[in-house]
């Protein structure tokens, strides 16, 4: 697959996940927000495409907001944390997948145990090793542990919870399509993650185009916010700006 330049990836990291989502909506033909008040042409909503659900739900939370945002290519793993009867693959398969994808990498881990979340999927030792393979963030549909140790290593984490331990822990599958709550995630997609959550950029969208739309949205939103923050903003001005 084609990978974006480091310049593009670094530029995307300057945008919040909500703006990236809005950019993808507009690329797909959804409502374009402009001016003070709401969707552009709200009186004549023409050529409105589908609005994707390419973002995580409230069950996946930013655990270390002080470490900031993360952008990277998805490598997935489905694991069990307490089930000794699971059929495991060799961990080398997962580490090899992380190593083979150009950095930055986001490690997406799904706990498919019979008691998902009961055991931790990521700890500080795993975070330290993965950082050397280009991992710049973990997104976990499950629990993590050693959070303060992970913070010292400097790898941000998104997860559904915290626990102190796990039982028999192993990888069941590597680099297949999986879900984070209701979000379907594909290997090789880009993820933009911040305090709001995570937004995926589908593989068939050019990150440069997403970046161009995001810049345009930010410019428009600065103008909108300046109107809202003006002490003279009134209902009449809101109506005039529709």
Short mmCIF file of C-alpha atoms in Angstrom, two decimals:
data_model
loop_
_atom_site.label_atom_id
_atom_site.label_comp_id
_atom_site.label_asym_id
_atom_site.label_seq_id
_atom_site.Cartn_x
_atom_site.Cartn_y
_atom_site.Cartn_z
CA UNK A 1 0.00 0.00 0.00
CA UNK A 2 1.01 3.64 -0.39
CA UNK A 3 2.06 5.45 2.76
CA UNK A 4 1.74 9.17 3.41
CA UNK A 5 4.82 11.30 3.88
CA UNK A 6 6.03 12.12 7.38
CA UNK A 7 5.24 15.76 6.61
CA UNK A 8 1.59 14.87 5.94
CA UNK A 9 1.33 12.69 9.04
CA UNK A 10 2.86 15.38 11.25
CA UNK A 11 0.46 17.93 9.79
CA UNK A 12 -2.53 15.66 10.47
CA UNK A 13 -1.43 15.36 14.08
CA UNK A 14 -2.06 19.09 14.45
CA UNK A 15 -5.78 18.50 13.87
CA UNK A 16 -8.22 17.10 16.40
CA UNK A 17 -10.12 13.91 15.68
CA UNK A 18 -13.39 15.84 15.32
CA UNK A 19 -12.00 18.04 12.53
CA UNK A 20 -10.64 14.99 10.72
CA UNK A 21 -14.09 13.40 10.99
CA UNK A 22 -15.71 16.54 9.54
CA UNK A 23 -13.20 16.51 6.69
CA UNK A 24 -14.09 12.92 5.78
CA UNK A 25 -17.82 13.73 5.95
CA UNK A 26 -17.33 16.57 3.47
CA UNK A 27 -15.17 14.45 1.17
CA UNK A 28 -17.97 11.87 1.12
CA UNK A 29 -20.52 14.52 0.16
CA UNK A 30 -22.02 15.17 3.57
CA UNK A 31 -23.15 18.59 4.83
CA UNK A 32 -20.55 21.31 4.68
CA UNK A 33 -20.61 23.63 7.64
CA UNK A 34 -20.00 27.26 6.85
CA UNK A 35 -20.88 30.65 8.33
CA UNK A 36 -22.63 31.33 11.61
CA UNK A 37 -25.42 28.92 12.32
CA UNK A 38 -25.21 25.48 10.77
CA UNK A 39 -24.95 23.44 7.59
CA UNK A 40 -24.23 25.38 4.46
CA UNK A 41 -27.40 25.80 2.43
CA UNK A 42 -29.53 24.53 5.30
CA UNK A 43 -32.62 25.65 3.39
CA UNK A 44 -31.67 23.44 0.44
CA UNK A 45 -29.78 20.35 1.55
CA UNK A 46 -28.79 19.03 -1.86
CA UNK A 47 -26.30 16.32 -2.79
CA UNK A 48 -25.96 15.08 0.77
CA UNK A 49 -24.00 11.84 0.93
CA UNK A 50 -23.80 9.34 3.76
CA UNK A 51 -22.29 10.31 7.09
CA UNK A 52 -19.78 7.65 8.19
CA UNK A 53 -19.44 6.28 11.70
CA UNK A 54 -15.67 6.07 11.47
CA UNK A 55 -15.05 7.03 15.09
CA UNK A 56 -14.92 5.31 18.46
CA UNK A 57 -17.78 5.47 20.94
CA UNK A 58 -17.69 6.65 24.55
CA UNK A 59 -16.49 3.25 25.77
CA UNK A 60 -12.98 3.93 24.41
CA UNK A 61 -11.42 6.69 26.49
CA UNK A 62 -8.18 8.64 26.38
CA UNK A 63 -6.27 7.37 29.41
CA UNK A 64 -3.25 9.72 29.23
CA UNK A 65 -4.45 13.07 27.82
CA UNK A 66 -1.26 14.74 29.03
CA UNK A 67 0.67 12.83 26.33
CA UNK A 68 -1.30 14.52 23.57
CA UNK A 69 -2.60 13.10 20.31
CA UNK A 70 -1.35 10.29 18.09
CA UNK A 71 -1.50 9.48 14.39
CA UNK A 72 -0.45 6.18 12.86
CA UNK A 73 -1.17 3.16 10.72
CA UNK A 74 -3.27 0.42 12.23
CA UNK A 75 -1.89 -2.99 13.15
CA UNK A 76 -4.52 -5.13 14.85
CA UNK A 77 -4.49 -8.01 17.30
CA UNK A 78 -7.30 -9.95 18.91
CA UNK A 79 -6.35 -11.40 22.28
CA UNK A 80 -7.68 -13.23 25.28
CA UNK A 81 -6.47 -12.31 28.72
CA UNK A 82 -7.73 -15.10 30.99
CA UNK A 83 -8.60 -18.07 28.79
CA UNK A 84 -5.96 -20.85 28.79
CA UNK A 85 -8.00 -22.84 26.26
CA UNK A 86 -7.71 -20.25 23.47
CA UNK A 87 -5.74 -21.20 20.37
CA UNK A 88 -2.89 -18.72 20.33
CA UNK A 89 -0.60 -17.57 17.55
CA UNK A 90 3.06 -16.88 18.23
CA UNK A 91 3.63 -13.37 19.58
CA UNK A 92 6.37 -13.04 16.95
CA UNK A 93 3.61 -12.73 14.34
CA UNK A 94 2.31 -9.60 16.05
CA UNK A 95 5.68 -8.02 16.72
CA UNK A 96 6.70 -8.77 13.13
CA UNK A 97 3.56 -7.01 11.86
CA UNK A 98 4.38 -3.96 13.99
CA UNK A 99 7.95 -3.93 12.74
CA UNK A 100 6.98 -4.31 9.07
CA UNK A 101 4.72 -1.24 8.91
CA UNK A 102 6.52 2.09 8.54
CA UNK A 103 6.24 4.26 11.64
CA UNK A 104 4.13 5.73 13.05
CA UNK A 105 2.04 2.71 14.05
CA UNK A 106 -1.08 2.56 16.20
CA UNK A 107 -1.51 -0.83 17.89
CA UNK A 108 -5.22 -1.70 17.94
CA UNK A 109 -5.99 -4.52 20.37
CA UNK A 110 -9.36 -6.21 20.89
CA UNK A 111 -10.02 -8.35 23.97
CA UNK A 112 -12.24 -11.23 22.78
CA UNK A 113 -12.04 -13.16 26.03
CA UNK A 114 -15.20 -14.66 27.52
CA UNK A 115 -14.77 -11.92 30.15
CA UNK A 116 -13.44 -9.02 28.07
CA UNK A 117 -11.73 -6.36 30.13
CA UNK A 118 -11.16 -8.61 33.13
CA UNK A 119 -7.47 -8.85 32.31
CA UNK A 120 -5.05 -6.25 30.96
CA UNK A 121 -4.09 -6.24 27.28
CA UNK A 122 -1.20 -3.77 27.56
CA UNK A 123 1.31 -2.96 30.31
CA UNK A 124 4.47 -0.91 30.59
CA UNK A 125 6.82 -3.69 29.41
CA UNK A 126 4.82 -4.23 26.23
CA UNK A 127 4.64 -0.47 25.67
CA UNK A 128 8.42 -0.13 26.05
CA UNK A 129 9.10 -2.89 23.52
CA UNK A 130 6.52 -1.65 21.02
CA UNK A 131 7.80 1.91 21.13
CA UNK A 132 11.03 0.63 19.58
CA UNK A 133 8.99 -0.84 16.71
CA UNK A 134 7.46 2.52 15.85
CA UNK A 135 4.28 2.29 17.95
CA UNK A 136 3.11 5.79 18.88
CA UNK A 137 -0.14 4.80 20.57
CA UNK A 138 -2.36 1.94 21.74
CA UNK A 139 -6.10 1.78 21.16
CA UNK A 140 -7.55 -1.05 23.24
CA UNK A 141 -11.06 -2.44 23.32
CA UNK A 142 -10.32 -3.81 26.77
CA UNK A 143 -8.25 -2.92 29.81
CA UNK A 144 -4.66 -1.81 30.40
CA UNK A 145 -2.44 -1.78 33.48
CA UNK A 146 0.78 -0.11 34.67
CA UNK A 147 -0.62 3.21 33.48
CA UNK A 148 1.98 5.35 35.26
CA UNK A 149 4.73 3.17 33.80
CA UNK A 150 3.27 3.61 30.32
CA UNK A 151 3.13 7.35 30.93
CA UNK A 152 6.87 7.38 31.72
CA UNK A 153 7.55 5.54 28.47
CA UNK A 154 5.57 8.21 26.66
CA UNK A 155 3.11 6.19 24.59
CA UNK A 156 -0.49 7.45 24.75
CA UNK A 157 -3.26 4.93 25.37
CA UNK A 158 -6.97 4.75 24.59
CA UNK A 159 -8.83 1.97 26.38
CA UNK A 160 -12.08 1.01 28.07
CA UNK A 161 -10.64 0.56 31.55
CA UNK A 162 -7.87 -0.22 34.02
CA UNK A 163 -7.10 -3.41 35.95
CA UNK A 164 -3.95 -4.55 37.80
CA UNK A 165 -3.55 -8.03 36.32
CA UNK A 166 -4.42 -10.78 33.84
CA UNK A 167 -4.38 -14.53 33.57
CA UNK A 168 -3.18 -16.60 30.61
CA UNK A 169 -2.64 -13.91 27.98
CA UNK A 170 -2.12 -14.56 24.28
CA UNK A 171 -2.78 -13.33 20.75
CA UNK A 172 -5.51 -15.19 18.88
CA UNK A 173 -5.24 -13.37 15.53
CA UNK A 174 -3.08 -10.65 14.00
CA UNK A 175 -3.80 -7.99 11.40
CA UNK A 176 -7.39 -8.82 10.58
CA UNK A 177 -10.44 -6.57 10.53
CA UNK A 178 -11.75 -6.08 14.06
CA UNK A 179 -14.01 -3.76 16.03
CA UNK A 180 -13.52 -1.18 18.75
CA UNK A 181 -16.98 -1.04 20.22
CA UNK A 182 -19.08 -0.27 17.15
CA UNK A 183 -16.15 0.96 15.04
CA UNK A 184 -14.86 -1.46 12.40
CA UNK A 185 -11.09 -1.08 12.03
CA UNK A 186 -9.05 -2.35 9.09
CA UNK A 187 -5.29 -3.01 9.12
CA UNK A 188 -3.43 -0.26 7.29
CA UNK A 189 -5.96 2.48 7.99
CA UNK A 190 -4.77 5.69 9.55
CA UNK A 191 -6.09 6.61 12.99
CA UNK A 192 -6.11 10.12 14.44
CA UNK A 193 -6.57 9.92 18.22
CA UNK A 194 -6.93 12.63 20.86
CA UNK A 195 -8.93 13.45 23.98
CA UNK A 196 -12.26 13.06 22.14
CA UNK A 197 -11.44 9.56 20.91
CA UNK A 198 -10.27 8.08 17.62
CA UNK A 199 -11.22 8.75 14.00
CA UNK A 200 -10.12 6.41 11.21
CA UNK A 201 -9.18 7.51 7.70
CA UNK A 202 -10.23 4.79 5.23
CA UNK A 203 -7.47 3.35 3.08
CA UNK A 204 -9.15 4.56 -0.11
CA UNK A 205 -8.93 8.22 0.96
CA UNK A 206 -5.77 10.19 0.23
CA UNK A 207 -4.47 11.63 3.54
CA UNK A 208 -3.31 14.71 1.62
CA UNK A 209 -6.90 15.38 0.56
CA UNK A 210 -8.14 14.85 4.12
CA UNK A 211 -5.50 17.31 5.31
CA UNK A 212 -6.57 19.89 2.70
CA UNK A 213 -10.21 19.64 3.81
CA UNK A 214 -9.22 19.82 7.48
CA UNK A 215 -7.31 23.04 6.87
CA UNK A 216 -10.30 24.55 5.11
CA UNK A 217 -12.62 23.50 7.96
CA UNK A 218 -10.31 25.01 10.57
CA UNK A 219 -10.23 28.30 8.66
CA UNK A 220 -14.03 28.40 8.45
CA UNK A 221 -14.45 27.47 12.10
CA UNK A 222 -12.15 30.27 13.22
CA UNK A 223 -14.46 32.68 11.41
CA UNK A 224 -17.55 31.06 12.94
CA UNK A 225 -16.14 31.18 16.46
CA UNK A 226 -15.14 34.82 16.10
CA UNK A 227 -18.79 35.55 15.33
CA UNK A 228 -20.07 33.57 18.30
CA UNK A 229 -17.58 35.19 20.68
CA UNK A 230 -18.38 38.72 19.52
CA UNK A 231 -20.20 40.51 22.38
CA UNK A 232 -22.53 41.93 19.74
CA UNK A 233 -23.64 38.50 18.49
CA UNK A 234 -27.43 38.29 18.41
CA UNK A 235 -30.20 36.01 17.25
CA UNK A 236 -30.72 38.32 14.26
CA UNK A 237 -27.07 37.90 13.28
CA UNK A 238 -27.45 34.13 13.65
CA UNK A 239 -30.42 34.17 11.25
CA UNK A 240 -28.54 36.41 8.79
CA UNK A 241 -25.59 34.04 8.77
CA UNK A 242 -27.59 30.94 7.80
#
